[in-house]
Amino acid sequence: MSDHDHEEHGSDNEPKKGKQGSGKRLNDRQRVDIIQMAENSKISKRQLADKFGVSEAAIRKLLLKKDEFLRRYYDTPEELRDQRLRGKSTRLSVHEDSCGLNGSAVSNELDWIGFSRMLRDIRRAFHRYPETGYQEFRTQAFIKRFCEQALHIPGKNIHEMASTGLIVDVCYENGTISPSDKRKLPVLAFRADMDALPIEELNHHLPYCSTQKKGQKELRKRKKRKSSMQPSSPKKTQEEGDEAAPSDKNGVASAGTCDVTLDVNMDSPATNLLPEPSTVTTTTIGAPPVSSTGGDDDDEFQISTAAAHMCGHDGHMVMVLGLCAMVVRSAHLLPQDTFVRFLFQPAEEGPGGAMKMIEDGALTDVDEVYGLHNAPFPLYSVHVRPGAVMAHEVEFSIDIHGIGGHGSAPQQCVDPILAGSAVVQALQSVVSRSLSPMDTAVVSVTQFRGGDANNVIPSRVFLGGTIRDFDLQIAEKIKDRVAKLVHSTCSAYGATANVHFLDGYAPVINPHVETRQVQQIAMDMGMYVSEEGLPLMAAEDFSYFLQERKGCYFFLGTKEDGDPEKMRALHSNHFDFNDKAIPLGIRLFMGILQSRFKCELYSAEEMQAFQLAMERIMINVTVV
């Protein structure tokens, strides 16, 4: 603390007059005190001005810009915080001491407000810069750098796998993991999916709306052709090739009003949340600037398709990342004969990254694995049950071959459209007449294509559809019945058919014991626990983790009263993750960890303080 600041603190004991135009300057600690007093009590701006010896206008200005000030404050190293910022602009770079994450920090208490703001801002950065399956290069780089530099996790405990996935291990005192065949306690893993959906977000009112829009490639090509008539330089600079990306005077890509961007270079003084093009050799992600590293005719790096986090995977990543940060901070309280693994899995939406993670060793040494998914159930509710919670998926395609001809002479043809229509009707009997009423399954024909002209009977039609079930044996029975019905029906009409099946993800089956433990932990937290709405007919590749290890997969409600239906509906292009659910997910995971390890890293009061802190910073958020 500077001498000037000591003088200011010393003057706090003297009578103060809050006069307009007062030249007194507040230090950072006083500003934080003012903000907290204004939020937690009914004290007026006039009283605050009198108490701190400044003008009422200065108090009003501080409270209007409190979010901007607090972001800068929590970015400042601990030893410099009590110095006045003097108007210097600092971008949030998530230093470990800024939120008390480092065990050597001055404060023994975690600053829940600062920690909540950090998690919220990282979540919105993930949302703003989405990446689809096996393209999560910058997301992976950010998480890895965060763990290395902000959390000081040893590099030997961090491993890339499944191309763009990541596993992070944390053990006692945040040391290096040592191999052991005699662990007294189970090794726990917590999984987050990373990928976005290839759809365009329509939440244009959000300052952190996805930057990756459909058609950006075509727009840039037109600009390129127009500029190609001018002399071209051997290589494009980032500024020349990316007009869509506003930058500040230091050349840092602007994130609009988003508080943080995907920084993969945290040790730099000014954090640019986008790596230089040379650091990512192939990418389709949408955080402009995205430019080619080649010449003017090289545009394979340009964005061509939309991407958006319309399934909440941005929130899932932040929950596991926040859990990791909290475990690291209290790593000295972990048992010495086990460790925690954090799984960041790519390509859940397809083609399926879980199996690749397993093949690359993600579950080596792991005894139990846990995961969750947000759902449009009420906020503060957990929906989970033993047994099947998500379905097995099978896609089928049917090619029916007949004899085409003129529409005026059907007697000379074998009409595949007529045969196909009969097949569609016959398939409706599979579930109702071939399965027990106790078995749950769905068979849906979703495609029927054939013919190009109104006066021509085609020689071939195509049918496609999906099968959903919760038992692989039932699935085999359904496939056998579908094939027999197709062939016999087509034969009755003189046509032939080829039937193909493509198995998707296996059903998610929760073990009984672990699921009951999760239910109890959620109830102890005061959350509403229900089995309502389960199982879901959607598919999820977390099933492969549960085929290999014990664990549990559950659903966390995010919908509040007054939320538009489309706002919390998964895969809607108006979806946005509810940040109030972030501490709920972390608390559930922490409860599982503490229960299985029989230790206490954080008390129930601390966890409740975390929840209240997140809700406090979300109070002024409005839905447009």
Tab-separated table of C-alpha atoms in Angstrom, residues 9-347:
chain	number	residue	atom	x	y	z
A	9	HIS	CA	-7.190	5.415	5.371
A	10	GLY	CA	-6.017	7.602	8.212
A	11	SER	CA	-8.471	10.286	7.229
A	12	ASP	CA	-11.398	7.859	7.576
A	13	ASN	CA	-11.495	8.602	11.322
A	14	GLU	CA	-11.871	12.338	10.797
A	15	PRO	CA	-15.193	14.107	10.238
A	16	LYS	CA	-15.947	14.263	6.526
A	17	LYS	CA	-18.079	16.640	4.535
A	18	GLY	CA	-19.377	15.303	1.250
A	19	LYS	CA	-19.142	18.470	-0.792
A	20	GLN	CA	-19.664	18.665	-4.518
A	21	GLY	CA	-16.383	18.973	-6.305
A	22	SER	CA	-14.405	17.316	-3.505
A	23	GLY	CA	-10.908	16.499	-4.714
A	24	LYS	CA	-10.562	13.429	-2.474
A	25	ARG	CA	-9.632	10.221	-4.296
A	26	LEU	CA	-10.791	6.816	-3.131
A	27	ASN	CA	-8.522	3.809	-3.141
A	28	ASP	CA	-9.649	0.439	-4.404
A	29	ARG	CA	-10.500	-0.996	-0.985
A	30	GLN	CA	-12.766	1.950	-0.229
A	31	ARG	CA	-14.507	1.556	-3.576
A	32	VAL	CA	-15.187	-2.121	-2.877
A	33	ASP	CA	-16.530	-1.189	0.576
A	34	ILE	CA	-18.862	1.384	-0.968
A	35	ILE	CA	-20.210	-1.106	-3.508
A	36	GLN	CA	-20.771	-3.764	-0.857
A	37	MET	CA	-22.468	-1.297	1.513
A	38	ALA	CA	-24.732	-0.068	-1.284
A	39	GLU	CA	-25.719	-3.633	-2.196
A	40	ASN	CA	-26.163	-5.003	1.324
A	41	SER	CA	-27.850	-2.128	3.159
A	42	LYS	CA	-30.317	0.706	2.665
A	43	ILE	CA	-27.687	3.395	3.072
A	44	SER	CA	-28.205	6.323	0.710
A	45	LYS	CA	-25.699	7.821	-1.707
A	46	ARG	CA	-25.690	10.974	0.426
A	47	GLN	CA	-24.719	8.976	3.521
A	48	LEU	CA	-22.004	7.131	1.598
A	49	ALA	CA	-20.632	10.443	0.363
A	50	ASP	CA	-20.504	11.813	3.921
A	51	LYS	CA	-18.910	8.650	5.290
A	52	PHE	CA	-16.098	8.532	2.717
A	53	GLY	CA	-15.622	12.268	2.278
A	54	VAL	CA	-16.390	12.508	-1.428
A	55	SER	CA	-19.121	14.066	-3.502
A	56	GLU	CA	-22.456	12.374	-4.046
A	57	ALA	CA	-21.776	12.569	-7.774
A	58	ALA	CA	-18.612	10.491	-7.292
A	59	ILE	CA	-20.614	7.830	-5.430
A	60	ARG	CA	-23.244	7.787	-8.156
A	61	LYS	CA	-20.592	7.473	-10.873
A	62	LEU	CA	-18.871	4.594	-9.046
A	63	LEU	CA	-22.106	2.643	-8.605
A	64	LEU	CA	-23.056	3.131	-12.238
A	65	LYS	CA	-19.706	1.682	-13.315
A	66	LYS	CA	-19.292	-0.844	-10.514
A	67	ASP	CA	-19.175	-3.876	-12.829
A	68	GLU	CA	-16.364	-2.373	-14.883
A	69	PHE	CA	-14.440	-1.384	-11.757
A	70	LEU	CA	-14.819	-4.791	-10.084
A	71	ARG	CA	-13.583	-6.574	-13.194
A	72	ARG	CA	-10.453	-4.434	-13.200
A	73	TYR	CA	-10.052	-4.783	-9.449
A	74	TYR	CA	-10.121	-8.587	-9.495
A	75	ASP	CA	-7.643	-8.616	-12.372
A	76	THR	CA	-5.083	-6.721	-10.303
A	77	PRO	CA	-2.502	-8.749	-8.314
A	78	GLU	CA	-3.206	-8.847	-4.569
A	79	GLU	CA	-0.300	-6.640	-3.593
A	80	LEU	CA	-1.384	-3.868	-5.984
A	81	ARG	CA	-5.101	-3.812	-5.280
A	82	ASP	CA	-5.002	-1.084	-2.642
A	83	GLN	CA	-3.430	1.305	-5.124
A	84	ARG	CA	-5.687	3.500	-7.210
A	85	LEU	CA	-6.154	2.165	-10.769
A	86	ARG	CA	-5.741	5.686	-12.218
A	87	GLY	CA	-7.965	4.890	-15.187
A	88	LYS	CA	-5.753	2.267	-16.780
A	89	SER	CA	-7.748	-0.281	-18.766
A	90	THR	CA	-7.020	-3.861	-17.836
A	91	ARG	CA	-8.714	-6.858	-19.451
A	92	LEU	CA	-9.755	-9.758	-17.255
A	93	SER	CA	-7.119	-12.461	-17.402
A	94	VAL	CA	-8.194	-14.671	-14.511
A	95	HIS	CA	-5.195	-14.469	-12.176
A	96	GLU	CA	-5.265	-17.029	-9.419
A	97	ASP	CA	-4.753	-14.545	-6.599
A	98	SER	CA	-7.537	-12.305	-7.848
A	99	CYS	CA	-10.185	-14.642	-6.432
A	100	GLY	CA	-8.186	-16.305	-3.682
A	101	LEU	CA	-7.630	-19.417	-5.766
A	102	ASN	CA	-3.972	-19.696	-4.838
A	103	GLY	CA	-3.318	-21.363	-1.506
A	104	SER	CA	-0.681	-18.710	-0.771
A	105	ALA	CA	-3.064	-15.813	-1.304
A	106	VAL	CA	-3.227	-13.163	1.410
A	107	SER	CA	-6.881	-13.906	2.227
A	108	ASN	CA	-7.835	-17.268	3.642
A	109	GLU	CA	-11.382	-16.831	2.393
A	110	LEU	CA	-12.434	-17.230	-1.199
A	111	ASP	CA	-13.942	-14.075	-2.655
A	112	TRP	CA	-17.192	-15.600	-3.867
A	113	ILE	CA	-18.310	-12.481	-5.724
A	114	GLY	CA	-15.069	-12.303	-7.679
A	115	PHE	CA	-15.029	-16.046	-8.275
A	116	SER	CA	-18.625	-15.984	-9.507
A	117	ARG	CA	-17.902	-13.108	-11.872
A	118	MET	CA	-14.916	-14.961	-13.256
A	119	LEU	CA	-16.922	-18.119	-13.945
A	120	ARG	CA	-19.779	-16.160	-15.469
A	121	ASP	CA	-17.415	-14.295	-17.778
A	122	ILE	CA	-15.586	-17.438	-18.875
A	123	ARG	CA	-18.918	-19.129	-19.610
A	124	ARG	CA	-19.990	-16.215	-21.779
A	125	ALA	CA	-16.665	-16.256	-23.584
A	126	PHE	CA	-17.136	-19.946	-24.389
A	127	HIS	CA	-20.610	-19.030	-25.613
A	128	ARG	CA	-19.349	-16.172	-27.776
A	129	TYR	CA	-16.630	-18.266	-29.426
A	130	PRO	CA	-18.141	-21.730	-30.044
A	131	GLU	CA	-16.446	-24.674	-31.748
A	132	THR	CA	-18.103	-27.775	-33.167
A	133	GLY	CA	-17.043	-31.406	-32.684
A	134	TYR	CA	-13.302	-32.089	-32.990
A	135	GLN	CA	-12.729	-28.395	-33.756
A	136	GLU	CA	-12.427	-27.286	-30.112
A	137	PHE	CA	-8.802	-26.187	-30.526
A	138	ARG	CA	-9.016	-22.802	-28.834
A	139	THR	CA	-11.371	-24.020	-26.149
A	140	GLN	CA	-8.876	-26.774	-25.352
A	141	ALA	CA	-5.987	-24.301	-25.378
A	142	PHE	CA	-7.767	-21.914	-23.016
A	143	ILE	CA	-8.654	-24.631	-20.505
A	144	LYS	CA	-5.117	-26.009	-20.586
A	145	ARG	CA	-3.544	-22.586	-20.075
A	146	PHE	CA	-5.992	-21.753	-17.286
A	147	CYS	CA	-5.064	-24.952	-15.451
A	148	GLU	CA	-1.333	-24.433	-15.960
A	149	GLN	CA	-1.021	-20.724	-15.240
A	150	ALA	CA	-3.982	-19.755	-13.073
A	151	LEU	CA	-4.233	-22.968	-11.051
A	152	HIS	CA	-0.558	-24.039	-11.249
A	153	ILE	CA	-1.453	-27.653	-11.931
A	154	PRO	CA	1.732	-29.565	-12.855
A	155	GLY	CA	2.099	-30.086	-16.585
A	156	LYS	CA	2.512	-33.836	-16.050
A	157	ASN	CA	-1.060	-33.921	-14.728
A	158	ILE	CA	-2.555	-32.417	-17.899
A	159	HIS	CA	-2.951	-34.538	-21.017
A	160	GLU	CA	-4.468	-33.832	-24.405
A	161	MET	CA	-6.427	-36.691	-25.930
A	162	ALA	CA	-9.138	-37.442	-28.480
A	163	SER	CA	-7.611	-34.701	-30.644
A	164	THR	CA	-9.233	-31.718	-28.918
A	165	GLY	CA	-10.069	-33.225	-25.524
A	166	LEU	CA	-8.239	-32.837	-22.241
A	167	ILE	CA	-7.862	-34.593	-18.895
A	168	VAL	CA	-6.641	-32.759	-15.799
A	169	ASP	CA	-5.645	-34.561	-12.583
A	170	VAL	CA	-5.488	-32.962	-9.133
A	171	CYS	CA	-4.154	-34.719	-6.037
A	172	TYR	CA	-3.083	-33.893	-2.489
A	173	GLU	CA	-1.387	-30.476	-2.279
A	174	ASN	CA	-1.699	-30.148	-6.065
A	175	GLY	CA	1.336	-32.335	-6.578
A	176	THR	CA	2.331	-34.618	-9.423
A	177	ILE	CA	0.272	-37.800	-9.696
A	178	SER	CA	2.256	-40.907	-8.795
A	179	PRO	CA	1.199	-44.354	-10.087
A	180	SER	CA	-0.272	-46.597	-7.423
A	181	ASP	CA	-2.042	-49.941	-7.444
A	182	LYS	CA	-3.143	-49.720	-3.807
A	183	ARG	CA	-5.441	-46.741	-3.450
A	184	LYS	CA	-7.729	-46.931	-0.428
A	185	LEU	CA	-10.254	-44.501	-1.888
A	186	PRO	CA	-11.784	-44.420	-5.379
A	187	VAL	CA	-10.435	-42.151	-8.087
A	188	LEU	CA	-13.282	-39.901	-9.214
A	189	ALA	CA	-13.748	-38.322	-12.638
A	190	PHE	CA	-16.062	-35.449	-13.566
A	191	ARG	CA	-16.895	-34.919	-17.223
A	192	ALA	CA	-17.844	-31.866	-19.287
A	193	ASP	CA	-18.670	-31.890	-22.997
A	194	MET	CA	-17.058	-29.120	-25.036
A	195	ASP	CA	-18.611	-28.915	-28.494
A	196	ALA	CA	-21.170	-26.535	-29.942
A	197	LEU	CA	-23.950	-27.232	-32.427
A	198	PRO	CA	-23.719	-26.346	-36.141
A	199	ILE	CA	-26.663	-23.950	-35.960
A	200	GLU	CA	-26.937	-20.164	-35.967
A	201	GLU	CA	-27.792	-18.341	-32.764
A	202	LEU	CA	-30.594	-15.778	-32.913
A	203	ASN	CA	-29.974	-14.133	-29.518
A	204	HIS	CA	-28.705	-10.977	-31.186
A	205	HIS	CA	-29.585	-8.905	-28.108
A	206	LEU	CA	-26.945	-10.742	-26.041
A	207	PRO	CA	-23.524	-9.051	-25.949
A	208	TYR	CA	-21.965	-12.526	-25.902
A	209	CYS	CA	-24.012	-13.921	-28.803
A	210	SER	CA	-22.077	-16.405	-30.953
A	211	THR	CA	-19.714	-14.728	-33.386
A	212	GLN	CA	-19.820	-17.635	-35.826
A	213	LYS	CA	-22.586	-16.965	-38.316
A	214	LYS	CA	-23.618	-18.758	-41.461
A	215	GLY	CA	-22.353	-17.199	-44.680
A	216	GLN	CA	-19.259	-15.430	-43.366
A	217	LYS	CA	-17.105	-17.360	-45.808
A	218	GLU	CA	-19.033	-16.039	-48.815
A	219	LEU	CA	-18.860	-12.466	-47.571
A	220	ARG	CA	-15.116	-12.662	-47.155
A	221	LYS	CA	-14.651	-14.219	-50.581
A	222	ARG	CA	-16.454	-11.296	-52.186
A	223	LYS	CA	-14.251	-8.860	-50.320
A	224	LYS	CA	-11.211	-10.816	-51.442
A	225	ARG	CA	-12.215	-10.743	-55.102
A	226	LYS	CA	-12.835	-7.030	-54.925
A	227	SER	CA	-9.445	-6.402	-53.396
A	228	SER	CA	-7.721	-8.825	-55.760
A	229	MET	CA	-7.608	-6.102	-58.412
A	230	GLN	CA	-5.210	-4.225	-56.163
A	231	PRO	CA	-1.582	-5.250	-55.597
A	232	SER	CA	-1.528	-8.030	-53.005
A	233	SER	CA	1.027	-8.518	-50.287
A	234	PRO	CA	2.728	-11.907	-49.889
A	235	LYS	CA	0.877	-12.496	-46.609
A	236	LYS	CA	-2.212	-11.054	-45.034
A	237	THR	CA	-1.885	-9.375	-41.697
A	238	GLN	CA	-4.541	-9.937	-39.126
A	239	GLU	CA	-5.814	-6.359	-39.453
A	240	GLU	CA	-6.007	-6.531	-43.249
A	241	GLY	CA	-7.940	-9.771	-43.397
A	242	ASP	CA	-10.480	-9.292	-40.650
A	243	GLU	CA	-12.592	-6.195	-41.019
A	244	ALA	CA	-15.377	-7.800	-39.016
A	245	ALA	CA	-13.301	-7.871	-35.847
A	246	PRO	CA	-13.056	-4.530	-34.018
A	247	SER	CA	-9.837	-4.013	-32.106
A	248	ASP	CA	-8.698	-1.608	-29.463
A	249	LYS	CA	-5.684	0.632	-29.840
A	250	ASN	CA	-3.378	-2.119	-28.620
A	251	GLY	CA	-4.559	-4.487	-31.331
A	252	VAL	CA	-6.464	-6.667	-28.915
A	253	ALA	CA	-9.564	-8.146	-30.479
A	254	SER	CA	-12.621	-6.606	-28.923
A	255	ALA	CA	-15.219	-8.842	-27.381
A	256	GLY	CA	-17.906	-6.206	-27.534
A	257	THR	CA	-19.414	-6.030	-24.116
A	258	CYS	CA	-18.453	-9.583	-23.253
A	259	ASP	CA	-16.238	-9.529	-20.177
A	260	VAL	CA	-13.676	-12.097	-21.237
A	261	THR	CA	-12.546	-13.897	-24.335
A	262	LEU	CA	-10.800	-17.217	-24.903
A	263	ASP	CA	-7.300	-16.209	-23.857
A	264	VAL	CA	-4.657	-18.789	-24.621
A	265	ASN	CA	-1.804	-16.507	-23.587
A	266	MET	CA	-2.570	-15.564	-20.004
A	267	ASP	CA	0.952	-14.568	-19.114
A	268	SER	CA	0.895	-11.570	-21.459
A	269	PRO	CA	0.227	-8.134	-19.931
A	270	ALA	CA	-2.883	-7.578	-22.051
A	271	THR	CA	-4.870	-10.726	-22.532
A	272	ASN	CA	-6.002	-11.397	-26.056
A	273	LEU	CA	-8.509	-14.211	-25.860
A	274	LEU	CA	-7.656	-15.279	-29.379
A	275	PRO	CA	-4.357	-16.865	-30.367
A	276	GLU	CA	-2.415	-15.689	-33.338
A	277	PRO	CA	-3.378	-17.569	-36.517
A	278	SER	CA	-0.073	-19.416	-36.465
A	279	THR	CA	-0.950	-21.046	-33.147
A	280	VAL	CA	-3.982	-22.839	-34.560
A	281	THR	CA	-3.237	-24.614	-37.797
A	282	THR	CA	-6.765	-25.697	-38.619
A	283	THR	CA	-9.862	-24.094	-37.207
A	284	THR	CA	-13.405	-23.216	-38.068
A	285	ILE	CA	-14.207	-21.399	-34.862
A	286	GLY	CA	-15.913	-18.101	-34.845
A	287	ALA	CA	-14.021	-15.663	-32.745
A	288	PRO	CA	-13.075	-13.076	-35.336
A	289	PRO	CA	-10.388	-12.273	-36.220
A	290	VAL	CA	-9.939	-15.573	-38.055
A	291	SER	CA	-7.622	-15.198	-40.988
A	292	SER	CA	-5.651	-17.391	-43.312
A	293	THR	CA	-1.978	-17.954	-42.736
A	294	GLY	CA	-1.463	-18.489	-46.441
A	295	GLY	CA	-1.661	-16.228	-49.454
A	296	ASP	CA	-4.618	-14.335	-50.899
A	297	ASP	CA	-6.050	-17.409	-52.609
A	298	ASP	CA	-5.841	-19.545	-49.478
A	299	ASP	CA	-9.138	-19.437	-47.599
A	300	GLU	CA	-9.536	-22.825	-45.997
A	301	PHE	CA	-9.410	-21.137	-42.584
A	302	GLN	CA	-12.395	-18.881	-43.271
A	303	ILE	CA	-15.630	-19.453	-41.415
A	304	SER	CA	-18.287	-21.037	-43.616
A	305	THR	CA	-20.864	-22.546	-41.259
A	306	ALA	CA	-22.683	-21.384	-38.171
A	307	ALA	CA	-21.905	-22.666	-34.683
A	308	ALA	CA	-23.487	-21.934	-31.317
A	309	HIS	CA	-23.622	-23.342	-27.791
A	310	MET	CA	-27.338	-24.100	-27.973
A	311	CYS	CA	-27.112	-27.175	-25.730
A	312	GLY	CA	-25.387	-25.602	-22.725
A	313	HIS	CA	-21.984	-27.232	-23.058
A	314	ASP	CA	-20.446	-23.830	-22.301
A	315	GLY	CA	-22.066	-24.063	-18.873
A	316	HIS	CA	-20.953	-27.667	-18.394
A	317	MET	CA	-17.317	-26.720	-19.066
A	318	VAL	CA	-17.417	-23.853	-16.578
A	319	MET	CA	-18.921	-26.088	-13.884
A	320	VAL	CA	-16.090	-28.601	-14.188
A	321	LEU	CA	-13.477	-25.847	-14.549
A	322	GLY	CA	-14.848	-24.090	-11.460
A	323	LEU	CA	-14.866	-27.375	-9.551
A	324	CYS	CA	-11.252	-27.909	-10.570
A	325	ALA	CA	-10.294	-24.435	-9.321
A	326	MET	CA	-11.964	-25.008	-5.969
A	327	VAL	CA	-10.383	-28.440	-5.528
A	328	VAL	CA	-6.942	-26.995	-6.291
A	329	ARG	CA	-7.424	-24.227	-3.736
A	330	SER	CA	-8.208	-26.804	-1.024
A	331	ALA	CA	-5.937	-29.553	-2.326
A	332	HIS	CA	-4.183	-29.699	1.047
A	333	LEU	CA	-7.425	-31.160	2.437
A	334	LEU	CA	-7.644	-33.966	-0.121
A	335	PRO	CA	-6.866	-37.535	0.961
A	336	GLN	CA	-3.305	-38.491	0.091
A	337	ASP	CA	-4.043	-41.846	-1.525
A	338	THR	CA	-6.306	-40.791	-4.393
A	339	PHE	CA	-6.868	-38.013	-6.926
A	340	VAL	CA	-9.590	-36.290	-8.936
A	341	ARG	CA	-9.753	-36.310	-12.737
A	342	PHE	CA	-11.512	-33.654	-14.793
A	343	LEU	CA	-12.566	-34.820	-18.260
A	344	PHE	CA	-13.111	-32.266	-21.017
A	345	GLN	CA	-14.618	-34.269	-23.853
A	346	PRO	CA	-15.025	-33.147	-27.478
A	347	ALA	CA	-17.686	-34.066	-30.023
